Amino acid sequence: MLQLILFWFKTKAAKAAREVLSTDFSKDEIESILKGYWSGYKALRGDIAKQPTIGGTVMVHLAGMSTAFYNELTKREISATQTTQYFYDIAWKVYKIMGRFSWNLTRLKYRNKSKRLAYATELFRSFPFNHPSYKWENIPQFDNTVRFDYKKCPVAEYFETQGLSKFCVNTWCALDFPLAKMWNAKLERTNSIAGGAKACDFKWIPND
């Protein structure tokens, strides 16, 4: 199962990378980057700790792939800032597939957009961001706002070991904001574990 999921991500990421990088690189250069990043991931994956859930394991392996991509581009003397932007654009193309799938699933159960928002966050916290790999705490609200704190994030922990916490904040963490927009909401977050906080505080505010 793990290998099938990772293969799906690899395929989607490669397609997205070819689209994003095509404006600045030739086809041969792109294929060389993809080959190099995959070799880099294979060198890293032996040290990636297995998580107690398959979702957590998938996410940490994706963090390993992300690290390999970052290393591959920066060793080609592409700036950290530009590498981060390339990765953000690539990752969003994949992440929005996951987000759109979950949002469409919510329509099978609810019509109300506020209830769909709450359910969408539940789906993501069921897989792949599920306990005990991830640890989260609901914060009850008196309106349609959805609030919870993540107290443990294996992806943030992994990036810290690679010295790439800032990269994590500007890519993985940042992708939650356009995801909220896709889910007809606004996300407010004061900080994240990758940013040095003890928890990621999520506050999802429905637009309607």
CSV table of C-alpha atoms in Angstrom, one decimal:
chain,number,residue,atom,x,y,z
A,1,MET,CA,0.0,0.0,0.0
A,2,LEU,CA,2.7,2.4,1.0
A,3,GLN,CA,4.6,1.9,-2.3
A,4,LEU,CA,1.4,2.4,-4.3
A,5,ILE,CA,0.7,5.7,-2.6
A,6,LEU,CA,4.2,6.9,-3.0
A,7,PHE,CA,4.2,5.9,-6.7
A,8,TRP,CA,1.0,8.0,-7.2
A,9,PHE,CA,2.7,11.0,-5.5
A,10,LYS,CA,5.9,10.5,-7.5
A,11,THR,CA,3.9,10.4,-10.8
A,12,LYS,CA,1.8,13.5,-10.0
A,13,ALA,CA,4.8,15.4,-8.7
A,14,ALA,CA,6.9,14.6,-11.8
A,15,LYS,CA,4.0,15.9,-14.1
A,16,ALA,CA,3.7,19.0,-12.0
A,17,ALA,CA,7.4,19.6,-12.0
A,18,ARG,CA,7.6,19.4,-15.8
A,19,GLU,CA,4.8,22.0,-16.0
A,20,VAL,CA,6.3,24.4,-13.5
A,21,LEU,CA,10.0,24.1,-14.6
A,22,SER,CA,9.3,24.3,-18.3
A,23,THR,CA,9.4,28.1,-18.3
A,24,ASP,CA,13.0,28.2,-17.1
A,25,PHE,CA,14.6,24.8,-18.1
A,26,SER,CA,14.9,22.7,-21.2
A,27,LYS,CA,13.3,19.2,-21.3
A,28,ASP,CA,16.7,17.6,-20.9
A,29,GLU,CA,17.5,19.8,-17.9
A,30,ILE,CA,14.1,18.9,-16.3
A,31,GLU,CA,14.6,15.2,-16.8
A,32,SER,CA,18.1,15.5,-15.3
A,33,ILE,CA,16.7,17.4,-12.3
A,34,LEU,CA,14.0,14.7,-11.8
A,35,LYS,CA,16.5,11.9,-12.1
A,36,GLY,CA,18.8,13.6,-9.6
A,37,TYR,CA,16.1,14.4,-7.1
A,38,TRP,CA,14.9,10.8,-7.2
A,39,SER,CA,18.4,9.5,-6.6
A,40,GLY,CA,18.7,11.9,-3.7
A,41,TYR,CA,15.5,10.6,-2.2
A,42,LYS,CA,16.6,7.0,-2.5
A,43,ALA,CA,19.8,8.0,-0.6
A,44,LEU,CA,17.7,9.6,2.2
A,45,ARG,CA,14.9,7.1,2.5
A,46,GLY,CA,16.9,4.5,4.5
A,47,ASP,CA,17.1,6.9,7.4
A,48,ILE,CA,13.4,7.9,7.3
A,49,ALA,CA,11.8,6.5,10.5
A,50,LYS,CA,8.6,4.5,10.1
A,51,GLN,CA,5.6,6.1,11.6
A,52,PRO,CA,2.8,4.4,13.6
A,53,THR,CA,0.3,5.1,10.8
A,54,ILE,CA,0.6,4.7,7.0
A,55,GLY,CA,-0.5,8.3,6.6
A,56,GLY,CA,2.3,9.6,8.8
A,57,THR,CA,4.8,7.3,7.0
A,58,VAL,CA,3.6,8.6,3.6
A,59,MET,CA,4.0,12.2,4.7
A,60,VAL,CA,7.5,11.8,6.1
A,61,HIS,CA,8.6,10.1,2.9
A,62,LEU,CA,7.1,13.0,1.0
A,63,ALA,CA,9.2,15.3,3.2
A,64,GLY,CA,12.2,13.2,2.2
A,65,MET,CA,11.3,13.7,-1.5
A,66,SER,CA,10.9,17.4,-0.8
A,67,THR,CA,14.3,17.5,0.8
A,68,ALA,CA,15.9,15.7,-2.1
A,69,PHE,CA,14.3,18.2,-4.6
A,70,TYR,CA,15.5,21.2,-2.5
A,71,ASN,CA,19.1,19.7,-2.4
A,72,GLU,CA,19.1,18.9,-6.1
A,73,LEU,CA,18.1,22.4,-7.2
A,74,THR,CA,20.3,24.3,-4.7
A,75,LYS,CA,23.4,22.2,-5.7
A,76,ARG,CA,22.7,23.5,-9.2
A,77,GLU,CA,23.3,27.0,-7.8
A,78,ILE,CA,19.6,27.9,-7.8
A,79,SER,CA,18.9,30.1,-4.9
A,80,ALA,CA,17.0,28.8,-1.8
A,81,THR,CA,14.3,31.5,-2.5
A,82,GLN,CA,13.8,30.4,-6.1
A,83,THR,CA,13.9,26.7,-5.2
A,84,THR,CA,11.3,27.3,-2.5
A,85,GLN,CA,9.0,29.0,-5.1
A,86,TYR,CA,9.4,26.2,-7.6
A,87,PHE,CA,8.6,23.6,-5.0
A,88,TYR,CA,5.6,25.5,-3.7
A,89,ASP,CA,4.1,25.8,-7.2
A,90,ILE,CA,4.8,22.1,-7.8
A,91,ALA,CA,3.4,20.9,-4.5
A,92,TRP,CA,0.3,23.0,-4.8
A,93,LYS,CA,-0.6,21.2,-8.1
A,94,VAL,CA,-0.5,17.9,-6.2
A,95,TYR,CA,-2.0,19.1,-2.9
A,96,LYS,CA,-5.0,20.7,-4.6
A,97,ILE,CA,-5.9,17.2,-6.1
A,98,MET,CA,-6.1,15.9,-2.5
A,99,GLY,CA,-8.0,18.9,-1.4
A,100,ARG,CA,-10.5,18.8,-4.2
A,101,PHE,CA,-11.1,15.1,-3.7
A,102,SER,CA,-11.9,15.6,0.0
A,103,TRP,CA,-14.1,18.6,-0.8
A,104,ASN,CA,-16.1,16.7,-3.3
A,105,LEU,CA,-16.5,13.8,-0.9
A,106,THR,CA,-18.1,16.2,1.6
A,107,ARG,CA,-20.9,16.9,-0.9
A,108,LEU,CA,-22.0,13.3,-0.5
A,109,LYS,CA,-22.9,13.9,3.1
A,110,TYR,CA,-23.6,17.7,3.4
A,111,ARG,CA,-24.9,20.6,1.4
A,112,ASN,CA,-24.2,23.2,3.9
A,113,LYS,CA,-20.8,24.7,3.2
A,114,SER,CA,-19.9,25.2,6.9
A,115,LYS,CA,-20.7,21.5,7.6
A,116,ARG,CA,-18.7,20.5,4.5
A,117,LEU,CA,-15.7,22.5,5.8
A,118,ALA,CA,-15.8,20.8,9.2
A,119,TYR,CA,-16.1,17.4,7.5
A,120,ALA,CA,-13.2,18.2,5.1
A,121,THR,CA,-10.9,18.9,8.0
A,122,GLU,CA,-12.1,15.7,9.6
A,123,LEU,CA,-11.2,13.7,6.5
A,124,PHE,CA,-7.7,15.1,6.4
A,125,ARG,CA,-7.3,14.3,10.0
A,126,SER,CA,-8.4,10.8,9.3
A,127,PHE,CA,-5.9,10.4,6.5
A,128,PRO,CA,-3.1,11.2,6.1
A,129,PHE,CA,-2.7,13.6,9.1
A,130,ASN,CA,-4.0,11.1,11.6
A,131,HIS,CA,-3.2,10.1,15.2
A,132,PRO,CA,-0.9,8.9,16.6
A,133,SER,CA,1.7,10.0,14.0
A,134,TYR,CA,0.0,13.4,14.3
A,135,LYS,CA,-1.4,14.6,17.6
A,136,TRP,CA,-4.2,17.1,17.6
A,137,GLU,CA,-6.7,18.7,20.0
A,138,ASN,CA,-10.1,20.0,19.1
A,139,ILE,CA,-11.0,23.5,20.4
A,140,PRO,CA,-14.9,23.7,20.7
A,141,GLN,CA,-16.5,26.8,19.2
A,142,PHE,CA,-19.9,28.4,19.5
A,143,ASP,CA,-20.2,29.2,15.8
A,144,ASN,CA,-19.3,27.6,12.5
A,145,THR,CA,-15.6,28.1,13.0
A,146,VAL,CA,-13.4,25.0,13.1
A,147,ARG,CA,-10.5,25.1,15.5
A,148,PHE,CA,-7.9,22.6,16.5
A,149,ASP,CA,-4.2,22.5,17.4
A,150,TYR,CA,-1.7,20.1,16.1
A,151,LYS,CA,0.7,19.2,19.0
A,152,LYS,CA,2.9,16.8,17.0
A,153,CYS,CA,3.9,16.9,13.3
A,154,PRO,CA,6.4,14.3,12.0
A,155,VAL,CA,7.0,16.3,8.9
A,156,ALA,CA,8.1,19.4,10.8
A,157,GLU,CA,10.3,17.1,12.9
A,158,TYR,CA,11.9,15.6,9.8
A,159,PHE,CA,12.6,18.9,8.2
A,160,GLU,CA,14.2,20.1,11.4
A,161,THR,CA,16.7,17.2,11.2
A,162,GLN,CA,17.5,18.4,7.7
A,163,GLY,CA,18.0,22.0,8.6
A,164,LEU,CA,15.0,23.0,6.4
A,165,SER,CA,12.4,24.2,8.9
A,166,LYS,CA,12.1,27.6,7.1
A,167,PHE,CA,11.6,25.7,3.8
A,168,CYS,CA,8.8,23.7,5.5
A,169,VAL,CA,7.1,26.8,6.7
A,170,ASN,CA,7.2,28.5,3.3
A,171,THR,CA,6.0,25.4,1.4
A,172,TRP,CA,4.2,22.6,3.3
A,173,CYS,CA,2.7,24.9,5.9
A,174,ALA,CA,1.9,27.7,3.5
A,175,LEU,CA,-0.2,25.4,1.3
A,176,ASP,CA,-2.9,25.2,3.9
A,177,PHE,CA,-4.0,28.8,3.0
A,178,PRO,CA,-5.0,28.2,-0.6
A,179,LEU,CA,-6.5,24.9,0.5
A,180,ALA,CA,-8.8,26.9,2.9
A,181,LYS,CA,-9.8,29.1,-0.1
A,182,MET,CA,-10.6,26.0,-2.1
A,183,TRP,CA,-12.8,24.9,0.8
A,184,ASN,CA,-14.7,28.2,0.8
A,185,ALA,CA,-13.0,29.4,4.0
A,186,LYS,CA,-10.3,31.5,5.4
A,187,LEU,CA,-7.5,30.0,7.5
A,188,GLU,CA,-6.0,31.9,10.4
A,189,ARG,CA,-2.8,30.5,12.0
A,190,THR,CA,-0.5,32.4,14.3
A,191,ASN,CA,2.4,29.9,14.1
A,192,SER,CA,3.4,26.4,13.4
A,193,ILE,CA,5.6,23.7,14.9
A,194,ALA,CA,8.0,24.1,11.9
A,195,GLY,CA,8.1,27.8,12.7
A,196,GLY,CA,9.2,27.1,16.3
A,197,ALA,CA,5.9,27.0,18.1
A,198,LYS,CA,4.8,24.2,20.4
A,199,ALA,CA,1.7,23.7,18.3
A,200,CYS,CA,0.1,24.5,14.9
A,201,ASP,CA,-3.0,26.5,15.7
A,202,PHE,CA,-5.7,26.1,13.0
A,203,LYS,CA,-8.7,28.3,12.8
A,204,TRP,CA,-10.9,27.7,9.7
A,205,ILE,CA,-13.5,30.4,9.2
A,206,PRO,CA,-16.3,29.6,6.7
A,207,ASN,CA,-16.9,32.3,4.1
A,208,ASP,CA,-20.7,31.9,4.2
